[in-house]
Short mmCIF file of N, CA and C and ligand atoms in Angstrom, two decimals:
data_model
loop_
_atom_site.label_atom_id
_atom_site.label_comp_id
_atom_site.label_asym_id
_atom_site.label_seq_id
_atom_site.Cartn_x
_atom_site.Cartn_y
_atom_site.Cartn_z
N UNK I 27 -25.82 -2.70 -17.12
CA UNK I 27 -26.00 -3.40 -18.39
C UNK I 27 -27.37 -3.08 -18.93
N UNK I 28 -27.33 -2.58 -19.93
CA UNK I 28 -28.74 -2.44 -20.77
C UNK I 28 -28.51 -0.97 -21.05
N UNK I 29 -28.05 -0.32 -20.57
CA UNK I 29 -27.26 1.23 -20.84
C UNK I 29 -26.71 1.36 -22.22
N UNK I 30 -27.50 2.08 -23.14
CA UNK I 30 -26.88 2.14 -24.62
C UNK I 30 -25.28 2.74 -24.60
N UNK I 31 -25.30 3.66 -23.14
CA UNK I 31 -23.49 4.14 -23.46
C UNK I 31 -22.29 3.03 -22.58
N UNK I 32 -22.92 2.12 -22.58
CA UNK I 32 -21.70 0.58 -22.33
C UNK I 32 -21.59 0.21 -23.43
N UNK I 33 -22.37 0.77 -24.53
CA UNK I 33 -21.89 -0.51 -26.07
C UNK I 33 -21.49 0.57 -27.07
N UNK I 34 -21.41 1.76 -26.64
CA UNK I 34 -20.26 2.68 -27.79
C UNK I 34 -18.89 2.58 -27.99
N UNK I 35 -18.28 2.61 -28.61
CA UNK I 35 -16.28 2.81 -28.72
C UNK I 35 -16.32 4.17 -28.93
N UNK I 36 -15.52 4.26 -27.44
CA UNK I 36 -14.88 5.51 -26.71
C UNK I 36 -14.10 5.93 -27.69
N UNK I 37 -14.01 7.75 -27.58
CA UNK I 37 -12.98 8.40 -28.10
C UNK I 37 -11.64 8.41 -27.27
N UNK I 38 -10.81 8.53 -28.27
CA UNK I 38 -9.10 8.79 -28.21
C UNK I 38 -9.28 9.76 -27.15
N UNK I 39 -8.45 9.93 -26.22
CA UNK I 39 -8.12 10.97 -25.07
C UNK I 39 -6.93 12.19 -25.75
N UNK I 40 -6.64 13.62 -26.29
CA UNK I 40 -5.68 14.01 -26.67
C UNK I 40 -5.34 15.36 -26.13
N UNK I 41 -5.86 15.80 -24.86
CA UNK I 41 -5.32 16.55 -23.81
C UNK I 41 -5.05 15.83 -22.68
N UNK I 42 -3.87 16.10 -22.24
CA UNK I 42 -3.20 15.36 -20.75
C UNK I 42 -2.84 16.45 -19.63
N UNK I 43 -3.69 15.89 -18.47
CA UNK I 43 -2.76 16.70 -17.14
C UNK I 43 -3.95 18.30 -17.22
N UNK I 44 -5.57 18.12 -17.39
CA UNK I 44 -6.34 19.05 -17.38
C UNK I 44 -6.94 19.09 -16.16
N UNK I 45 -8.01 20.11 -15.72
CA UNK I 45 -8.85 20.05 -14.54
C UNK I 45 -9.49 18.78 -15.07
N UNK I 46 -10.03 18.95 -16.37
CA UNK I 46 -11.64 18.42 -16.64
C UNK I 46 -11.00 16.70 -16.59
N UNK I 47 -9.76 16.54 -16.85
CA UNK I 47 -9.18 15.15 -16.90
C UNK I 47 -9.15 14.48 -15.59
N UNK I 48 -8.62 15.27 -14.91
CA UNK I 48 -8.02 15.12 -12.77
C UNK I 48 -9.56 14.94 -12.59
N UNK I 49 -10.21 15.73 -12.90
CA UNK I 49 -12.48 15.97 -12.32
C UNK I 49 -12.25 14.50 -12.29
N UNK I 50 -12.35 13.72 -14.04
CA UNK I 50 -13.00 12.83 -14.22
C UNK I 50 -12.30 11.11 -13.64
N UNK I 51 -10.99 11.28 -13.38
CA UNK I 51 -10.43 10.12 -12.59
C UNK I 51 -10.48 10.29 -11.50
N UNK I 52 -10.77 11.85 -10.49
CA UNK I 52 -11.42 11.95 -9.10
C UNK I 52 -12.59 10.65 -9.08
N UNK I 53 -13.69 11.69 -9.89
CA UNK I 53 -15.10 10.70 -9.86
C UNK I 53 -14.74 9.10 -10.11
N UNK I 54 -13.83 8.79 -11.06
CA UNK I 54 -13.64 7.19 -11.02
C UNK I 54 -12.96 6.69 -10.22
N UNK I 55 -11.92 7.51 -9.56
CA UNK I 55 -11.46 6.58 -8.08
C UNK I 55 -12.83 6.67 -7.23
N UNK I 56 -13.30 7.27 -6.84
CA UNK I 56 -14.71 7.51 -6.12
C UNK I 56 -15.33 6.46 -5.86
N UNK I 57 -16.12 6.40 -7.29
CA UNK I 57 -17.01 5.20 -7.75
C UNK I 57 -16.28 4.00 -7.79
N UNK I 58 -14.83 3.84 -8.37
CA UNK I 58 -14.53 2.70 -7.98
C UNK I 58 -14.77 1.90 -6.06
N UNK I 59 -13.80 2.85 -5.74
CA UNK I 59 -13.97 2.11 -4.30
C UNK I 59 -14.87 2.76 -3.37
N UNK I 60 -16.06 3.33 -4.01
CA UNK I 60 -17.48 3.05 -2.80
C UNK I 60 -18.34 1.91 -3.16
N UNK I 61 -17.61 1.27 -4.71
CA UNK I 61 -18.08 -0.17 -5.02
C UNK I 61 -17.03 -1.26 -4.64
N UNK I 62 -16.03 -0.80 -4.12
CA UNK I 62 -15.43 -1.86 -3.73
C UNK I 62 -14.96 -2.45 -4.98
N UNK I 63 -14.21 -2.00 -6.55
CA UNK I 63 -14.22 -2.56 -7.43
C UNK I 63 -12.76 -3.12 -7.49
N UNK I 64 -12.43 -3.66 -8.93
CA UNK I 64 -10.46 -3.54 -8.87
C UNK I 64 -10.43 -2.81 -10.44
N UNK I 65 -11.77 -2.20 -11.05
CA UNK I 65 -11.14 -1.94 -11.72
C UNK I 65 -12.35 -0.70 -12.57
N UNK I 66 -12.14 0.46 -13.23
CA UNK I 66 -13.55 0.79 -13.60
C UNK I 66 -12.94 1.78 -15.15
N UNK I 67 -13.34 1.75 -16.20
CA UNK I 67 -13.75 2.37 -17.46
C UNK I 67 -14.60 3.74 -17.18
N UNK I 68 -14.30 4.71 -17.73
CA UNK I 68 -15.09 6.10 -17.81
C UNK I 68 -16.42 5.66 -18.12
N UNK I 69 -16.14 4.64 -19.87
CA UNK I 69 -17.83 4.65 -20.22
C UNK I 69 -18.90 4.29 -18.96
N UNK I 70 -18.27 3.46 -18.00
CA UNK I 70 -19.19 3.15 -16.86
C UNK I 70 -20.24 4.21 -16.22
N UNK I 71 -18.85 5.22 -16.30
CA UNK I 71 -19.86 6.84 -15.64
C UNK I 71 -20.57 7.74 -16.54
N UNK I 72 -20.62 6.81 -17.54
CA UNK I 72 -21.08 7.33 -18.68
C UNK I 72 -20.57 8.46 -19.32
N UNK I 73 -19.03 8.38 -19.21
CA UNK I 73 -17.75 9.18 -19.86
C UNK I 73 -17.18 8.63 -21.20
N UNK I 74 -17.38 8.82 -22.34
CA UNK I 74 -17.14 8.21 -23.53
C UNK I 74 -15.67 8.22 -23.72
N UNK I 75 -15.20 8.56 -23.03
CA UNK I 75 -13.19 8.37 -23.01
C UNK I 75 -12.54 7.00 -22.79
N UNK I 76 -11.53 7.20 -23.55
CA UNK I 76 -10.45 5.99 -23.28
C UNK I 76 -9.70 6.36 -22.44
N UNK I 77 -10.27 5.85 -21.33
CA UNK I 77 -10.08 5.97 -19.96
C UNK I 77 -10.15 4.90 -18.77
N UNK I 78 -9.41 4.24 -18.11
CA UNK I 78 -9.53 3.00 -17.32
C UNK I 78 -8.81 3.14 -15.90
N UNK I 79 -9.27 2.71 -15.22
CA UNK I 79 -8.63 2.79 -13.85
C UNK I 79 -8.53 1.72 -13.04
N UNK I 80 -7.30 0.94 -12.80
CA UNK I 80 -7.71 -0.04 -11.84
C UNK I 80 -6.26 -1.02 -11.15
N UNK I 81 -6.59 -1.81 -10.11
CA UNK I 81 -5.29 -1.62 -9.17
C UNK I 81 -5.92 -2.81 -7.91
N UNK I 82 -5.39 -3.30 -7.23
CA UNK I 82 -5.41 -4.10 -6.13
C UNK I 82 -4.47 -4.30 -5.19
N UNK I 83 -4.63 -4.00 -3.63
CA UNK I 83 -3.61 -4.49 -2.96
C UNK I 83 -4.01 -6.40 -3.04
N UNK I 84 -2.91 -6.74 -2.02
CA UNK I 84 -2.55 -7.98 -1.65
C UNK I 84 -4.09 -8.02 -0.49
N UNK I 85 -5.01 -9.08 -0.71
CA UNK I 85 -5.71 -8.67 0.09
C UNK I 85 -6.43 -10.40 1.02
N UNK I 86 -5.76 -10.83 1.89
CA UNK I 86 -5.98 -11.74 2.66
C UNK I 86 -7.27 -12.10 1.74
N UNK I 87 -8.64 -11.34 1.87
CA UNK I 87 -9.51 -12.32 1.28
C UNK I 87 -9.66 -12.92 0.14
N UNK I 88 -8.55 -12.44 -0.73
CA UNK I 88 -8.74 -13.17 -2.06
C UNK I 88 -6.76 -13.56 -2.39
N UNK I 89 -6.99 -14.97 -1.93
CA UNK I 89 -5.14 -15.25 -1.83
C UNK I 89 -4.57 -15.62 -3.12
N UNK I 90 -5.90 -15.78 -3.80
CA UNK I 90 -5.41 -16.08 -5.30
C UNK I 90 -5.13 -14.65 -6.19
N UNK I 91 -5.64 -13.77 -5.85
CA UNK I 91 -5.56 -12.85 -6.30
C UNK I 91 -4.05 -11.98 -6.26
N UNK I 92 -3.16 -12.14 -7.35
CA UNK I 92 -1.78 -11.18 -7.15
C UNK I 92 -2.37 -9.79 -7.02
N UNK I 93 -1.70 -8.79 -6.42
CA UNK I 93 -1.48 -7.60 -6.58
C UNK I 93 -1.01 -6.70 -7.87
N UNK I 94 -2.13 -6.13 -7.94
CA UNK I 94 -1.72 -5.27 -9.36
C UNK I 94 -2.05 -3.97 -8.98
N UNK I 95 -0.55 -2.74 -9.38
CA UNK I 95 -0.14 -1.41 -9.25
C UNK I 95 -1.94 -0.95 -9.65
N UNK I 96 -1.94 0.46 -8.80
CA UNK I 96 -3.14 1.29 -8.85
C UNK I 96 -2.19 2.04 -10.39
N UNK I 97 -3.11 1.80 -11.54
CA UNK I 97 -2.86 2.68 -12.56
C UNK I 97 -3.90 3.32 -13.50
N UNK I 98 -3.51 4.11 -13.91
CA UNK I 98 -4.16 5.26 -14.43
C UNK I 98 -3.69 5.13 -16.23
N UNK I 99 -4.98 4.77 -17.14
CA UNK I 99 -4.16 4.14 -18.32
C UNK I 99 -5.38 4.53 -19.55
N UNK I 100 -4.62 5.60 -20.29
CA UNK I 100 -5.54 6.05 -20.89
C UNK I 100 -5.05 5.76 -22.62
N UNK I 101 -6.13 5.79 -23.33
CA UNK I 101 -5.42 5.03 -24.98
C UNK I 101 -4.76 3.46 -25.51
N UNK I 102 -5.62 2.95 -24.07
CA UNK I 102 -4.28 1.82 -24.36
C UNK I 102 -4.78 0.85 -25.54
N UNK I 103 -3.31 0.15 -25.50
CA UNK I 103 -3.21 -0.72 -27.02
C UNK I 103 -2.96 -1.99 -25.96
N UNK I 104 -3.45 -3.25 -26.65
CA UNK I 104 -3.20 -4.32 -26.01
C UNK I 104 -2.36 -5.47 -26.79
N UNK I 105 -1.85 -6.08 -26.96
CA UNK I 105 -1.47 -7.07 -28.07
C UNK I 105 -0.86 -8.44 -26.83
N UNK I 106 -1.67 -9.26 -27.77
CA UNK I 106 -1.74 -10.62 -26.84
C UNK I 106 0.34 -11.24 -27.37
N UNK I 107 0.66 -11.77 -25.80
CA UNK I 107 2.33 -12.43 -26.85
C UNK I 107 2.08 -14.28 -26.89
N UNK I 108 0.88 -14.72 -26.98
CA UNK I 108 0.42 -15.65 -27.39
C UNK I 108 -0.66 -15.95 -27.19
N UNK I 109 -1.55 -17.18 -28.35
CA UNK I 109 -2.58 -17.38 -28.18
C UNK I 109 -2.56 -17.83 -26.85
N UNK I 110 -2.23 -18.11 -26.19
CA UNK I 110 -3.13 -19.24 -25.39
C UNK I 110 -3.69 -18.42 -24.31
N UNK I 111 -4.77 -18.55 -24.07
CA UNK I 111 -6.04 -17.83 -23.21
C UNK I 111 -6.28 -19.15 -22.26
N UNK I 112 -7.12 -18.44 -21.19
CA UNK I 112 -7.61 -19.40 -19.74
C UNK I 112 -8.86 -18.52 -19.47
N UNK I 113 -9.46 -19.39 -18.88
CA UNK I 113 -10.63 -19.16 -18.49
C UNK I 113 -11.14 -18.91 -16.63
N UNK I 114 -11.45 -17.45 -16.39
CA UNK I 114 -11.43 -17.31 -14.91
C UNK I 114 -12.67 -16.81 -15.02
N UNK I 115 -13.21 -16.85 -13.34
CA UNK I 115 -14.44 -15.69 -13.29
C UNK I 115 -14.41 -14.33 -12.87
N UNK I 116 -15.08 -13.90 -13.53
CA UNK I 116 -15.29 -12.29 -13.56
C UNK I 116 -16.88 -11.36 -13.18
N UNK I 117 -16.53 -10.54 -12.78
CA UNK I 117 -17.66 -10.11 -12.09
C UNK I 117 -17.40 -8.20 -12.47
N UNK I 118 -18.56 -7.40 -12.80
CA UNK I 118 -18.58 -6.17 -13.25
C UNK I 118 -19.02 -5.32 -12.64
N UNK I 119 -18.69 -4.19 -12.43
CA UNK I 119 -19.87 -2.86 -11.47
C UNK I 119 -21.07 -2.77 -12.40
N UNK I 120 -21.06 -2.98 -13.55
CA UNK I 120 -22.13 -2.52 -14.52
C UNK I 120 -23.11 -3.72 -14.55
N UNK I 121 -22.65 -4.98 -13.98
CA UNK I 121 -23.64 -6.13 -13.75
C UNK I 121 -23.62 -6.53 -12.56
N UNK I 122 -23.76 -6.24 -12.08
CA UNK I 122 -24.23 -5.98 -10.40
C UNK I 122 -24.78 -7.56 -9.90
N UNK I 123 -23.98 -8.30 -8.84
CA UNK I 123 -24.39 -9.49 -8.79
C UNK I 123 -24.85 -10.88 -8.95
N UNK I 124 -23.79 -10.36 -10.52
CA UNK I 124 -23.17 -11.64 -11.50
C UNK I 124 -22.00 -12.28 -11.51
N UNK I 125 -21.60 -12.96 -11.60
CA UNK I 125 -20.51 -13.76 -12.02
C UNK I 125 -20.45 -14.86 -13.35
N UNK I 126 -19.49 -14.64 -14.09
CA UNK I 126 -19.42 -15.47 -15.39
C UNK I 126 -17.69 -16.03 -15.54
N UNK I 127 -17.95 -17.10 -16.33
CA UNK I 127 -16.24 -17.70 -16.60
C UNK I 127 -16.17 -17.23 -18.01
N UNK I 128 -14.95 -16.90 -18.07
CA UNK I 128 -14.85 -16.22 -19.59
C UNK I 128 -13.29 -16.29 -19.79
N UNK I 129 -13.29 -16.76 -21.04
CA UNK I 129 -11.98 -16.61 -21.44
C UNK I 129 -10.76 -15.24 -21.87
N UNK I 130 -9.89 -15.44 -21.20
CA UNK I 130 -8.96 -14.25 -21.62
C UNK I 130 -7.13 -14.41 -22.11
N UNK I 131 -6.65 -14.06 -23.04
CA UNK I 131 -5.18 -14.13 -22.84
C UNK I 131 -4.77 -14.07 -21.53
N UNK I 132 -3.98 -14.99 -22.14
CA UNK I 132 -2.61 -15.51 -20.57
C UNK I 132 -1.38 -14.41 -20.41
N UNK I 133 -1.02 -13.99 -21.48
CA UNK I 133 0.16 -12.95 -21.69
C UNK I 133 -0.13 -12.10 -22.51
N UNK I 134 -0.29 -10.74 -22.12
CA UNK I 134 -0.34 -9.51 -23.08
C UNK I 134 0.72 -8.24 -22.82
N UNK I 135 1.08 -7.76 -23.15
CA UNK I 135 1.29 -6.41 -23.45
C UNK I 135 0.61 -5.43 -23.76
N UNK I 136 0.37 -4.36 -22.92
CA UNK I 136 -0.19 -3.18 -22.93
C UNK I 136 0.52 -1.73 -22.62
N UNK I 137 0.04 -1.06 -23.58
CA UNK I 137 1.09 0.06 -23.73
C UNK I 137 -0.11 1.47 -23.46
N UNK I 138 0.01 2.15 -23.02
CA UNK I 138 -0.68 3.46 -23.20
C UNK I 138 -0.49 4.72 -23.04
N UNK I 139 -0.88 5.71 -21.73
CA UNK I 139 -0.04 6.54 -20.89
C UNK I 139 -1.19 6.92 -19.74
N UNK I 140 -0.27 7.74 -19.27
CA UNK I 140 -1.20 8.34 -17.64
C UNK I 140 -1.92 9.43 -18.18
N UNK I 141 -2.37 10.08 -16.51
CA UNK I 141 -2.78 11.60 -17.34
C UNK I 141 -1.96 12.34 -17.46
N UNK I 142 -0.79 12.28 -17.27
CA UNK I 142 0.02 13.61 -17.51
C UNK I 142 1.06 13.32 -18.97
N UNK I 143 0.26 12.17 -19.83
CA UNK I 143 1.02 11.44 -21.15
C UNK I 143 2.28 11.32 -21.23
N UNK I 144 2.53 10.46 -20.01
CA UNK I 144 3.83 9.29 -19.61
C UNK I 144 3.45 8.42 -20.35
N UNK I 145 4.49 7.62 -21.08
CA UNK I 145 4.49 6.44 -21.67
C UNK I 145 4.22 5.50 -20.47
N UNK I 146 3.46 4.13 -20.57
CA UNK I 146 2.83 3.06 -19.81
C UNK I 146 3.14 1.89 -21.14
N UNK I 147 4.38 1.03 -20.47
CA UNK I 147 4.56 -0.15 -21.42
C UNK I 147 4.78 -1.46 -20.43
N UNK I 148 4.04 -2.38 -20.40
CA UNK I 148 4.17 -3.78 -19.64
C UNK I 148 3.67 -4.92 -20.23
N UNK I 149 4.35 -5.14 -19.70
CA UNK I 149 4.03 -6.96 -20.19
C UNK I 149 3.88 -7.85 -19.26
N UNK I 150 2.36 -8.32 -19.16
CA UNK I 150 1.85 -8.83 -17.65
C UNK I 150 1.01 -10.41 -17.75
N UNK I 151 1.01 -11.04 -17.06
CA UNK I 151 0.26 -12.09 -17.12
C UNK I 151 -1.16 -12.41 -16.07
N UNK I 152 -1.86 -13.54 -16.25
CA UNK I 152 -2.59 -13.75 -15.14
C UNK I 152 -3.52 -12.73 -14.82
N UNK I 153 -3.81 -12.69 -13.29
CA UNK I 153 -5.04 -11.77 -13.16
C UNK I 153 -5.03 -10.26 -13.40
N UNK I 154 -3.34 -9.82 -13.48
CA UNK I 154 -3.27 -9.17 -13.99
C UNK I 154 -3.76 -8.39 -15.44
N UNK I 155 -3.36 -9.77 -16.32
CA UNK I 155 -3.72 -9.11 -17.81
C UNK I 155 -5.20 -9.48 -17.78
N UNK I 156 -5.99 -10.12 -17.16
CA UNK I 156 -7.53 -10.35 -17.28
C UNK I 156 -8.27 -9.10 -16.79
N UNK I 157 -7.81 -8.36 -15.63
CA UNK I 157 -7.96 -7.51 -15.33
C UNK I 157 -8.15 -5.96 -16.64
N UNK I 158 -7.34 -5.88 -17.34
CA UNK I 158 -6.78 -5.29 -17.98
C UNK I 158 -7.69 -5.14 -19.46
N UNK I 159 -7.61 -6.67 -19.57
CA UNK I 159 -8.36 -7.03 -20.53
C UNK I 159 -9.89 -6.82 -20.64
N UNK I 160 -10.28 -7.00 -19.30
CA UNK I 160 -12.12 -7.04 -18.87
C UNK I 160 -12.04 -5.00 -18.84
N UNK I 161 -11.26 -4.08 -18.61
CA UNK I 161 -11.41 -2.85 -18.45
C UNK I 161 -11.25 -2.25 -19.47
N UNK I 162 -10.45 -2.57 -20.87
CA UNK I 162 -10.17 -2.36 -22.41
C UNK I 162 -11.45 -2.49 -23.54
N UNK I 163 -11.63 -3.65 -22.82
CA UNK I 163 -12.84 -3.96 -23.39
C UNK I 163 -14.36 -3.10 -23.20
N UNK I 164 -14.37 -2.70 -22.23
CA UNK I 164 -15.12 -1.48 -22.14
C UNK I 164 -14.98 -0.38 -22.78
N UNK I 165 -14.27 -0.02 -23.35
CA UNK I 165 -14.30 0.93 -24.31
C UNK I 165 -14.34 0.98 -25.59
N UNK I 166 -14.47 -0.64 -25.95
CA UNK I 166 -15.41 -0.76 -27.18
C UNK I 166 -16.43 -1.51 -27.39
N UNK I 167 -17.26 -1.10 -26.03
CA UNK I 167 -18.53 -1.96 -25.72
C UNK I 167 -18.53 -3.06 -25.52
N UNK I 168 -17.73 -3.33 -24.97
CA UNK I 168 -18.01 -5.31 -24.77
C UNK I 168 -17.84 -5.51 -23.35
N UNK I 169 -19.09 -5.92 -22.51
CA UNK I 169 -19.35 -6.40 -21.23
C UNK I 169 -18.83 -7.81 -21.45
N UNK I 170 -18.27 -8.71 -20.30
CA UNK I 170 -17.47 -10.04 -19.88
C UNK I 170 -18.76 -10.77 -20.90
N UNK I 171 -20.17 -10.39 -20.27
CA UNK I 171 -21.24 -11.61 -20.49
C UNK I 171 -21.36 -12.11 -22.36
N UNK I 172 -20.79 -11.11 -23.02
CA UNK I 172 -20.61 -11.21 -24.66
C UNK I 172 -19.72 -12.30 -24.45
N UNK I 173 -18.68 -12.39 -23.78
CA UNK I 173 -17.77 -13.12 -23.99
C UNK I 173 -17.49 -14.68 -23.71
N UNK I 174 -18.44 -14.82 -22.47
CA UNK I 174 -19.19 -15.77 -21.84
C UNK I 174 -19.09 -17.05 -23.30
N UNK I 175 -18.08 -18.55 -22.82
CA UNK I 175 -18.42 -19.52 -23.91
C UNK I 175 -19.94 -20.32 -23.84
N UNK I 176 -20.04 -20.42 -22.36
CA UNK I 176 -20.99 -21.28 -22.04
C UNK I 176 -22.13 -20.79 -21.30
N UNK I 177 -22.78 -20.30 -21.31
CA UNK I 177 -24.22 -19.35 -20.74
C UNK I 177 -24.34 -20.70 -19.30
N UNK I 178 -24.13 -21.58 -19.62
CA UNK I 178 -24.24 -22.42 -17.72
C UNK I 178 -23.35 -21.66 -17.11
N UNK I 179 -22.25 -21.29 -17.20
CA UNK I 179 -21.08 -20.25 -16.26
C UNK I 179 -20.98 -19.28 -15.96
N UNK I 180 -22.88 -18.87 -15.80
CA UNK I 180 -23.21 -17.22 -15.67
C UNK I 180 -23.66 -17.21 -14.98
N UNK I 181 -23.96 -17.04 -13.53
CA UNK I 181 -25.13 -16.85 -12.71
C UNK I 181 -24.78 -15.74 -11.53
N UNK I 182 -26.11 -16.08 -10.55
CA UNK I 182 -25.21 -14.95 -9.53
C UNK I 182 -24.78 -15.02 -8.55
N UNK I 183 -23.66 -14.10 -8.02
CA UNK I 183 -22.48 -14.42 -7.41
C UNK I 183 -22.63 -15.25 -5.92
N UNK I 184 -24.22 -15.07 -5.31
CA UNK I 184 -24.22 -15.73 -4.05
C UNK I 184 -24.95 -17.00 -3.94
N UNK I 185 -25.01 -17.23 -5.50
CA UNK I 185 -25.38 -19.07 -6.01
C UNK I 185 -24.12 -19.46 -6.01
N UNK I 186 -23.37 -18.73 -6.90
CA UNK I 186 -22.10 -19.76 -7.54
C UNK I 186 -21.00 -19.95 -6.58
N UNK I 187 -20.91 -18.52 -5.48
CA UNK I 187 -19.61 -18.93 -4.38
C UNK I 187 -20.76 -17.77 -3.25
N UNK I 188 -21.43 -19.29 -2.70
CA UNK I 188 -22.20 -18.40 -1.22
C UNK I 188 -20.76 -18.08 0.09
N UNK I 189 -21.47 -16.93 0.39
CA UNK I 189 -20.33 -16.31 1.88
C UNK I 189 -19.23 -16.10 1.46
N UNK I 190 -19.08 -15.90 -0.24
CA UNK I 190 -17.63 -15.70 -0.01
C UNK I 190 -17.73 -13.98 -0.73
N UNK I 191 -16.52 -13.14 -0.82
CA UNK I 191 -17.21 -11.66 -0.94
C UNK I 191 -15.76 -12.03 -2.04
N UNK I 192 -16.66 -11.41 -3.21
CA UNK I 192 -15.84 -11.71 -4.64
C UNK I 192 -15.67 -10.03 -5.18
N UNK I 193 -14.68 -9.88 -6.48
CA UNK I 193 -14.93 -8.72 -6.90
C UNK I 193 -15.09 -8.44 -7.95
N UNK I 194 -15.81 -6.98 -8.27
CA UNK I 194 -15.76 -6.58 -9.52
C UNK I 194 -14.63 -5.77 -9.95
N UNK I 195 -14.68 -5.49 -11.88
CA UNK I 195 -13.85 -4.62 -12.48
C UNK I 195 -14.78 -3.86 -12.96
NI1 LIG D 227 -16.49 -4.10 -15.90
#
């Protein structure tokens, strides 16, 4: 955070299934899990693409956490299928040892494609679509902490839940 290329809107992706495409979701599976993340945006690597990566097994330490498919989701469109939003905490690779509560749609739909420009159409709820939502949003500059209602629901992660090992997107 403080990185002028986290607050640009990424370009459209319009070659599929390249070296230079496979290079650059190598490097973001990489970086995702030598951070241990669930979820990571190109702009992160300071890749100006609409580009997102992110996925979770079922993982004993976090039981609240559903499982969401490892996907590869480039261009995507989001459209909420109602207002009503909830408020969870979220935590970023790009803010390193924060945690904030922030509001997100409850039900969205997201449509995009892979790299090899397969159609990608779902309609997901829960930590799922927050997930989704916190990684979209990176590609038109908007870190969780913009989103933040209440600046008391920001702090860091081994104030707000000590010993417990939380994650980022
Ligand atoms: Ni993030």
């Amino acid at each position: 955070m403080g990185d002028a290329r986290l607050l640009r809107c990424a370009n459209e992706v319009n070659t599929f299934n390249t070296p230079e495409l496979h290079a650059l979701l190598a490097d973001m599976h990489d970086t995702m899990q030598a951070m241990d993340g669930v979820g990571l945006a190109a702009p992160q690597i300071g890749v100006n693409q609409r580009v997102v990566i992110f996925g979770v097994q079922h993982n004993p330490r976090y039981p609240d956490a559903e499982p969401v498919p490892q996907t590869v989701l480039l261009n995507p469109v989001i459209t909420p299928l109602s207002s009503d939003t909830e408020e969870d905490w979220e935590g970023c690779l790009s803010v390193p040892g924060m945690r904030g509560l922030v509001p997100r749609f409850k039900i969205i739909r997201y449509q995009g494609c892979d790299e090899y420009g397969a159609l990608i159409d779902r309609t997901v709820s829960g930590f799922h679509a927050r997930v989704v939502q916190h990684e979209c949003d990176h590609l038109d500059g908007i870190l969780y902490p913009m989103r933040i209602r209440d600046l008391r629901q920001f702090g860091f992660s081994d104030v707000l839940f000590p010993g417990q090992n939380v994650m980022d997107e």
